Short mmCIF file of C-alpha atoms and ligand atoms in Angstrom, two decimals:
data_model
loop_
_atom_site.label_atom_id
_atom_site.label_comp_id
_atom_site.label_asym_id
_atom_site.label_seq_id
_atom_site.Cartn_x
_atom_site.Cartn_y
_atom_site.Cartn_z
CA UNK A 1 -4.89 20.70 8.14
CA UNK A 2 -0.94 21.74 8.07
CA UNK A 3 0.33 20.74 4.56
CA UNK A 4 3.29 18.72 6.29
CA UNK A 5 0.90 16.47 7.87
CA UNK A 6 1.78 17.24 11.24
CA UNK A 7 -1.23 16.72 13.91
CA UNK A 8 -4.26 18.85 13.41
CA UNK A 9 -6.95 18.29 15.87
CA UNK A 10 -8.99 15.11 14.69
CA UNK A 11 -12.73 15.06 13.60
CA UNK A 12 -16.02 14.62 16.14
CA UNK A 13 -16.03 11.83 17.35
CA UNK A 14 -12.40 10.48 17.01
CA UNK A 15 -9.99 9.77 19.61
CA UNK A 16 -6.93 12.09 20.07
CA UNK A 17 -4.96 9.30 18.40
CA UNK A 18 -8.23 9.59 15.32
CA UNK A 19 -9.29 6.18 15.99
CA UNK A 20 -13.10 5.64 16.26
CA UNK A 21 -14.80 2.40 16.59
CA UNK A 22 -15.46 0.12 13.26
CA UNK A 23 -19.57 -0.14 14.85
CA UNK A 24 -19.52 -3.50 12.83
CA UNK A 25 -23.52 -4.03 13.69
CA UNK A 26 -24.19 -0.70 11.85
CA UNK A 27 -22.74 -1.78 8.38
CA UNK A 28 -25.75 -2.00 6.17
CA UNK A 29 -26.90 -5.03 3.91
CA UNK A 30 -26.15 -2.99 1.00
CA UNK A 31 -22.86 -2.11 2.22
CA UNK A 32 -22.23 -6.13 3.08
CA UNK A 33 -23.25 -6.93 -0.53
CA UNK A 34 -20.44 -4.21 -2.24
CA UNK A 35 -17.55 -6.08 0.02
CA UNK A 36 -18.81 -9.52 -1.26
CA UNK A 37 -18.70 -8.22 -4.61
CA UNK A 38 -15.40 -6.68 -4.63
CA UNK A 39 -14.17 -9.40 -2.70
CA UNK A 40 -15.35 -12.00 -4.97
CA UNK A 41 -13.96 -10.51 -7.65
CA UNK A 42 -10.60 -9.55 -6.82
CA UNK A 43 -10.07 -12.91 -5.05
CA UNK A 44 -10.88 -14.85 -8.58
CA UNK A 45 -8.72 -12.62 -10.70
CA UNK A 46 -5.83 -13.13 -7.98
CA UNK A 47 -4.81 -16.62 -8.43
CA UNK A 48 -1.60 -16.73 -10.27
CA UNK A 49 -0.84 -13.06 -9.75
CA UNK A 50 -0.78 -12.16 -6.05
CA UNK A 51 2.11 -13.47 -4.40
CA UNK A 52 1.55 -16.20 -1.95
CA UNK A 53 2.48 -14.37 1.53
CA UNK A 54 -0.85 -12.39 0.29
CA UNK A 55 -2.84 -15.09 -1.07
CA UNK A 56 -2.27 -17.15 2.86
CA UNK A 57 -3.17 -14.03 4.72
CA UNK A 58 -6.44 -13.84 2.78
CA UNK A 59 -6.96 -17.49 4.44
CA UNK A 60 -5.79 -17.31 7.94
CA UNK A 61 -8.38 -13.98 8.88
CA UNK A 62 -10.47 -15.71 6.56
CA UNK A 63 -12.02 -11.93 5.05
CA UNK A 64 -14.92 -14.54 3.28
CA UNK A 65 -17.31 -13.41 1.26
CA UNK A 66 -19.98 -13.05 4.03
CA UNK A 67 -19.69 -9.12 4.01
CA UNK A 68 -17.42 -6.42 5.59
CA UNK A 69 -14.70 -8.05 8.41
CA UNK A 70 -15.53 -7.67 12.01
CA UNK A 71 -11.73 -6.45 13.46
CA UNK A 72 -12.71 -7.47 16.52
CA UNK A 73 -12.71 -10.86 14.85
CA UNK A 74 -10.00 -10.54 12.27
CA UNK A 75 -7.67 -8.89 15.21
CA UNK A 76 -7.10 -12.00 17.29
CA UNK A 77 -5.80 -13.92 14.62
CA UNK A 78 -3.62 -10.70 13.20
CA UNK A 79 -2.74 -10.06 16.35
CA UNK A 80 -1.36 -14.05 17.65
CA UNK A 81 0.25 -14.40 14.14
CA UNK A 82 2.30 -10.81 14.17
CA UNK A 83 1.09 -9.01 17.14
CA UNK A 84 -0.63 -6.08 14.41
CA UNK A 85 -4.47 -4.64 14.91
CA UNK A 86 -6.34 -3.05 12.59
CA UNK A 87 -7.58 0.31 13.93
CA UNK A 88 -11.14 2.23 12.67
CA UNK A 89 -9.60 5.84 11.36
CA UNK A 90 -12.81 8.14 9.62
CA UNK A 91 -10.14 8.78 6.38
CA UNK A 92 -6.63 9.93 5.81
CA UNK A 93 -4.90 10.85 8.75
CA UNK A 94 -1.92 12.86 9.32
CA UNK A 95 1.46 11.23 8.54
CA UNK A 96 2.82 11.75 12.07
CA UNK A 97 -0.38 9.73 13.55
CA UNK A 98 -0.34 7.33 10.54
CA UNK A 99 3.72 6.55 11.47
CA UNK A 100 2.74 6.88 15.32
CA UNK A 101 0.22 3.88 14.39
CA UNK A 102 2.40 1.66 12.23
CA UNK A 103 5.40 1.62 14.84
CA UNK A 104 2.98 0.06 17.15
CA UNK A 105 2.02 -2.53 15.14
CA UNK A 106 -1.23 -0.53 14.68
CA UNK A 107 -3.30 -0.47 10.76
CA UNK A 108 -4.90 2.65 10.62
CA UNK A 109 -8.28 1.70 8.45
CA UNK A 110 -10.88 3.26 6.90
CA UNK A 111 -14.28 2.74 8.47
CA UNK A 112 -16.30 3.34 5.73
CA UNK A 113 -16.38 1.43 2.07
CA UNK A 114 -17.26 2.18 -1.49
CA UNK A 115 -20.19 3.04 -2.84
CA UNK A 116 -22.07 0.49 -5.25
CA UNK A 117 -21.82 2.81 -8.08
CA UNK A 118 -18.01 3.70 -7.59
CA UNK A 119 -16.53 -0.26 -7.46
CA UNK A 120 -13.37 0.60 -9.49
CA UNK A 121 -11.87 3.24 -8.09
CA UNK A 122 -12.05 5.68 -4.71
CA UNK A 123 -10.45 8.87 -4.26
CA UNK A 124 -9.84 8.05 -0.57
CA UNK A 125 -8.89 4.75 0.77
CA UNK A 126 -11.59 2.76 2.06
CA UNK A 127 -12.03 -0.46 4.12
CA UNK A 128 -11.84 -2.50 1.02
CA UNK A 129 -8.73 -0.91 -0.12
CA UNK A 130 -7.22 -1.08 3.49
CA UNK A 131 -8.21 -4.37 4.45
CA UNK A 132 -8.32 -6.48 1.68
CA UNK A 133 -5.11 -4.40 0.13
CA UNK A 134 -2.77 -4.04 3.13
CA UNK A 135 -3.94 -6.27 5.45
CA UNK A 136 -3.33 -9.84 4.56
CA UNK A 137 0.03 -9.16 4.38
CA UNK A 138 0.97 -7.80 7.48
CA UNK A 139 0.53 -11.75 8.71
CA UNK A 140 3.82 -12.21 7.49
CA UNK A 141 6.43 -12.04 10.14
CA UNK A 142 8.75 -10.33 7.51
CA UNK A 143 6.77 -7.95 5.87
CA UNK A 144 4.98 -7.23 9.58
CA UNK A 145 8.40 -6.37 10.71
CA UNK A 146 8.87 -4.21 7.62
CA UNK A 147 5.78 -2.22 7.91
CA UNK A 148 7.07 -1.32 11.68
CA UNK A 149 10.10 -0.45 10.79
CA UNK A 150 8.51 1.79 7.89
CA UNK A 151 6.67 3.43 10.93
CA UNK A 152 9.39 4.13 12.40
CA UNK A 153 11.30 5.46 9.90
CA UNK A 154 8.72 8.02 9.14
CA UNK A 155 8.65 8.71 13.01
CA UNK A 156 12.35 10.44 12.33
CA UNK A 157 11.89 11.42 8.41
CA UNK A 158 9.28 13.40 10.20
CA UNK A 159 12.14 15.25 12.21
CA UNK A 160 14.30 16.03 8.89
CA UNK A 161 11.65 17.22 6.55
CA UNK A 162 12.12 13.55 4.17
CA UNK A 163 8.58 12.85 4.26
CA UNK A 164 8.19 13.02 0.34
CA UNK A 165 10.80 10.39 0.35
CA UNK A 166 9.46 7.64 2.47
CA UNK A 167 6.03 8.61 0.77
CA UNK A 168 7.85 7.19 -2.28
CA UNK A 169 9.20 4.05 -0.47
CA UNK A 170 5.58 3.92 0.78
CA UNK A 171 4.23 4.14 -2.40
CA UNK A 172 6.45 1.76 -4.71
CA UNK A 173 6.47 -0.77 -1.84
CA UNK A 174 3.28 -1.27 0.37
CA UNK A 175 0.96 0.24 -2.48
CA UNK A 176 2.27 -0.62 -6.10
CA UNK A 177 5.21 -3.43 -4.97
CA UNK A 178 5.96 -6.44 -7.12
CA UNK A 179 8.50 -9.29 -6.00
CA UNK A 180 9.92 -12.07 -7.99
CA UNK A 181 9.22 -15.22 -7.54
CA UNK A 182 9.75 -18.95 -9.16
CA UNK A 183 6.74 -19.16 -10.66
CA UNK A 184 7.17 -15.13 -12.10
CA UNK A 185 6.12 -12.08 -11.17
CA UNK A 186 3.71 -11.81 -8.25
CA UNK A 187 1.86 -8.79 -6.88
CA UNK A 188 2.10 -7.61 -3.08
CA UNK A 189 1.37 -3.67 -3.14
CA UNK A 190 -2.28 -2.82 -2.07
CA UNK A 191 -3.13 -0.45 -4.18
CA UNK A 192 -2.95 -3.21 -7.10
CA UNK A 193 -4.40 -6.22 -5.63
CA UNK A 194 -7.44 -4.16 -4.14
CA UNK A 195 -7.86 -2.94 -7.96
CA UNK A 196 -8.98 -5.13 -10.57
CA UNK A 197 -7.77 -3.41 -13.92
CA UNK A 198 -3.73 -2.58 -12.27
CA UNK A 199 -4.01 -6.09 -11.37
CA UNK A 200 -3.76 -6.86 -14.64
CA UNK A 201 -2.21 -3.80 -16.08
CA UNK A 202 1.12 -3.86 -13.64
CA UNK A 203 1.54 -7.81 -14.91
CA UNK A 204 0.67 -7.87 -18.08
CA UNK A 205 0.65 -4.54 -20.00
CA UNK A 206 3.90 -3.99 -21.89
CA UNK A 207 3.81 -0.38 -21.30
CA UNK A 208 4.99 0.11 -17.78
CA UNK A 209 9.03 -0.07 -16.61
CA UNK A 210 9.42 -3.03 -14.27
CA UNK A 211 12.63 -2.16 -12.80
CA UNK A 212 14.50 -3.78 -9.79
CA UNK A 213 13.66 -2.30 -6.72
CA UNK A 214 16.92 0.22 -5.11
CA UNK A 215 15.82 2.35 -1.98
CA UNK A 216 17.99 5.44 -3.29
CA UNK A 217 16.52 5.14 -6.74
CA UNK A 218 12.69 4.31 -5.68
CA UNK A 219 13.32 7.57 -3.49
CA UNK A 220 14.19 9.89 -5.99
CA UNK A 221 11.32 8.87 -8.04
CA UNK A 222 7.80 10.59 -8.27
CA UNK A 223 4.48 8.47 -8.53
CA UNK A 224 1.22 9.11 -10.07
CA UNK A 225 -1.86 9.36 -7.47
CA UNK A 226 -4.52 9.30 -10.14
CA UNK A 227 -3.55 6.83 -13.09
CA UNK A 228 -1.88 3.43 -12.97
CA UNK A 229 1.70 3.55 -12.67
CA UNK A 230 4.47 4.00 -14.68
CA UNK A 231 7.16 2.34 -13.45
CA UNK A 232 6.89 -0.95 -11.08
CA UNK A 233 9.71 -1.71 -8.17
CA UNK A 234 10.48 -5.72 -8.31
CA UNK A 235 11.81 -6.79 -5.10
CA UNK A 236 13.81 -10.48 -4.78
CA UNK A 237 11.98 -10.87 -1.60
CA UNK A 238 10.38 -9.93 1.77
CA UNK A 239 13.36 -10.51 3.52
CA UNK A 240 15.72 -8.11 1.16
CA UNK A 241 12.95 -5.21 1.67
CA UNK A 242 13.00 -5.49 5.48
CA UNK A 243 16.81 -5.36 5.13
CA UNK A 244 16.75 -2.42 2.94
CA UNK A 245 14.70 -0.55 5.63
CA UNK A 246 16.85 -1.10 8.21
CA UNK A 247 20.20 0.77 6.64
CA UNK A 248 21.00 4.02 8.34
CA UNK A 249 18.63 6.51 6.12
CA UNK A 250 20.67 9.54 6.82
CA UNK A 251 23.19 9.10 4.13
CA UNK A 252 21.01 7.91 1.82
CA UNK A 253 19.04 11.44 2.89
CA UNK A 254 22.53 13.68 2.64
CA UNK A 255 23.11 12.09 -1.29
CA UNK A 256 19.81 12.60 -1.94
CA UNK A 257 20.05 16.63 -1.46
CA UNK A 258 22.48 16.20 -4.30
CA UNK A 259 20.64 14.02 -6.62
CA UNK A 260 17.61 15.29 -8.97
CA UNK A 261 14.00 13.18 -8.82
CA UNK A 262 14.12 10.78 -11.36
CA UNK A 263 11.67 11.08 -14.32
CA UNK A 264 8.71 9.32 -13.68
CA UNK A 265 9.10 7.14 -17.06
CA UNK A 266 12.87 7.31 -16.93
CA UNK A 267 15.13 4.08 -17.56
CA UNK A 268 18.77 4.69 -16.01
CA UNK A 269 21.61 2.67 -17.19
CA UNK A 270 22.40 1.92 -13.27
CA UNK A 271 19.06 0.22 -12.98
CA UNK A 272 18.65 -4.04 -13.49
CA UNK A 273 15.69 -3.84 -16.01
CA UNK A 274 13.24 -6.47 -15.99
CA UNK A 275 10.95 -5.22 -18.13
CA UNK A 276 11.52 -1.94 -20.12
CA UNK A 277 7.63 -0.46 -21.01
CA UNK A 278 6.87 0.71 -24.00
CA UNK A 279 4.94 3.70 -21.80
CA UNK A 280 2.00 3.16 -24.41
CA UNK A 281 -0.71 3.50 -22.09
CA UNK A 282 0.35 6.42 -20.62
CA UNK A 283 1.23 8.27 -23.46
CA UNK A 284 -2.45 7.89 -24.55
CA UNK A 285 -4.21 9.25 -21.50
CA UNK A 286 -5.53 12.93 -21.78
CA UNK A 287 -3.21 15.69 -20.11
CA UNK A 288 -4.52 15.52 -16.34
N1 HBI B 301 -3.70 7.75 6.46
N2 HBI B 301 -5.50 6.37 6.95
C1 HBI B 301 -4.37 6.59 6.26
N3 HBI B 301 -3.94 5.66 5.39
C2 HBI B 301 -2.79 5.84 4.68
O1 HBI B 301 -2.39 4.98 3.89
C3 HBI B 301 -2.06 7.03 4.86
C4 HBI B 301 -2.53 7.97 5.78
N4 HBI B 301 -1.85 9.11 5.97
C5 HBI B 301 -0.62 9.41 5.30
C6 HBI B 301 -0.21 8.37 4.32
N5 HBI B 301 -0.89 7.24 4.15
C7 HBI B 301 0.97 8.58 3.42
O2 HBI B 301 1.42 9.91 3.46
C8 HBI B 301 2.13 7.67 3.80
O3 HBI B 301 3.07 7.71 2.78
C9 HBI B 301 2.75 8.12 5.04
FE1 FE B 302 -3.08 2.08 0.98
#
């Protein structure tokens, strides 16, 4: 595997472009049973916190409680409401054939879930994570469009060596994004909803930043991988995301050769501050 994520060859058994095929009928009973369960639980704790664009995807593919989705079944619907699949991929997959995928309205998803004994937390993204995290929300025509047009951003960042810096837009956005709403906060990253204890945590804990989001600023800012996060990005809506991702990223890119990262805890006087954390929790976790 090349560290910058360009193509290596895929595994057995995958396609050039490392799809393989979901083989719904071979999902196992016990396998069923740890979707339902996640499922269930997320779905009960998510009322009130995940923000509705999320919350009406969950309906219209209907991902019920009756066990892992069938894409073949889920895709027609995804696919009349936004024109978006959801592809079988064995893991992670190289960012050029993850981008590739997402400018053609293509989810790359795990295949395989969680096992019973590991329901809070997986080192690699699995189905559960992919399609009950991303994929109710790419059935809104904004946030579809978005997700596209993240694809094919990274398609070019690709070209300039900026990877690390859509990784961050990736990351503060489609993984561990708020947005504001009437009613308060509301959750639309995937990484919290398809976790139970950050979907509490990145609402309710007073010891993360909630800042308001900037695409220079969420750039220049590192993210943890293993812990929950220290900083949230608060967006004012779907519509002023997919906006932000269609500027012209090159100058953005040129300022940010001159800028440092921002410290992962940091609070800059140039940022709109809706909550300012206490960093509590993360001050109490042992080194890593
Ligand atoms: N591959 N299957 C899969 N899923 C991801 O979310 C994913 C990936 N490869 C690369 C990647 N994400 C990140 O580097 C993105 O920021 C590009
Ligand atoms: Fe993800």
């Amino acid at each position: 595997m090349t560290a910058d994520g360009f193509s290596k060859a895929p595994p057995p058994g995958a396609r050039p472009d490392w799809t393989i095929d979901q083989g719904w009928d071979a999902y196992t009973p016990a396998e069923h049973r740890v979707w339902t369960t996640l499922y269930e639980r997320q779905v009960r704790l998510l009322e009130g916190r995940a923000a509705d664009p999320f919350l009406k995807g969950l309906e219209a593919l209907d991902l019920h409680r009756a066990g892992i989705p069938d894409f073949r079944r889920i895709n027609a619907e995804l696919d009349r409401l936004t024109g978006w699949t959801v592809v079988a991929v064995p893991g992670l997959v190289p960012d050029d054939v993850f981008f590739d995928h997402l400018a053609a309205r293509r989810f790359p998803a795990g295949q395989f879930i969680r096992a019973a004994d590991e329901l809070d937390y997986t080192e690699a993204p699995d189905i559960f994570h992919d399609v009950f995290g991303h994929v109710p929300m790419l059935t809104d025509p904004t946030f579809a469009d978005y997700m596209q047009a993240y694809g094919k951003g990274g398609q070019r960042a690709g070209r300039m060596d900026r990877l690390h810096n859509l990784a961050r837009l990736y990351w503060y956005t489609v993984e561990f994004g708020l947005m504001e709403t009437p009613a308060g906060l509301r959750i639309y990253g995937a990484g919290i909803v398809s976790s139970k204890a950050e979907s509490i945590f990145a609402l309710d804990d007073p010891s993360p930043n909630r800042l308001g989001f900037d695409l220079e600023r969420v750039m220049r800012t590192p993210y943890r991988i293993d812990d929950f996060q220290q900083t949230y990005f608060v967006i004012p809506s779907l519509q002023a995301l997919l906006d932000a991702s269609r500027r012209d990223f090159a100058p953005i890119y040129s300022r940010l050769e001159t800028l440092p990262d921002v410290p992962i805890e940091a609070v800059l006087d140039s940022d709109a501050v809706i909550t300012r954390g206490t960093q509590e929790y993360a001050r109490n976790q042992p080194p890593p």
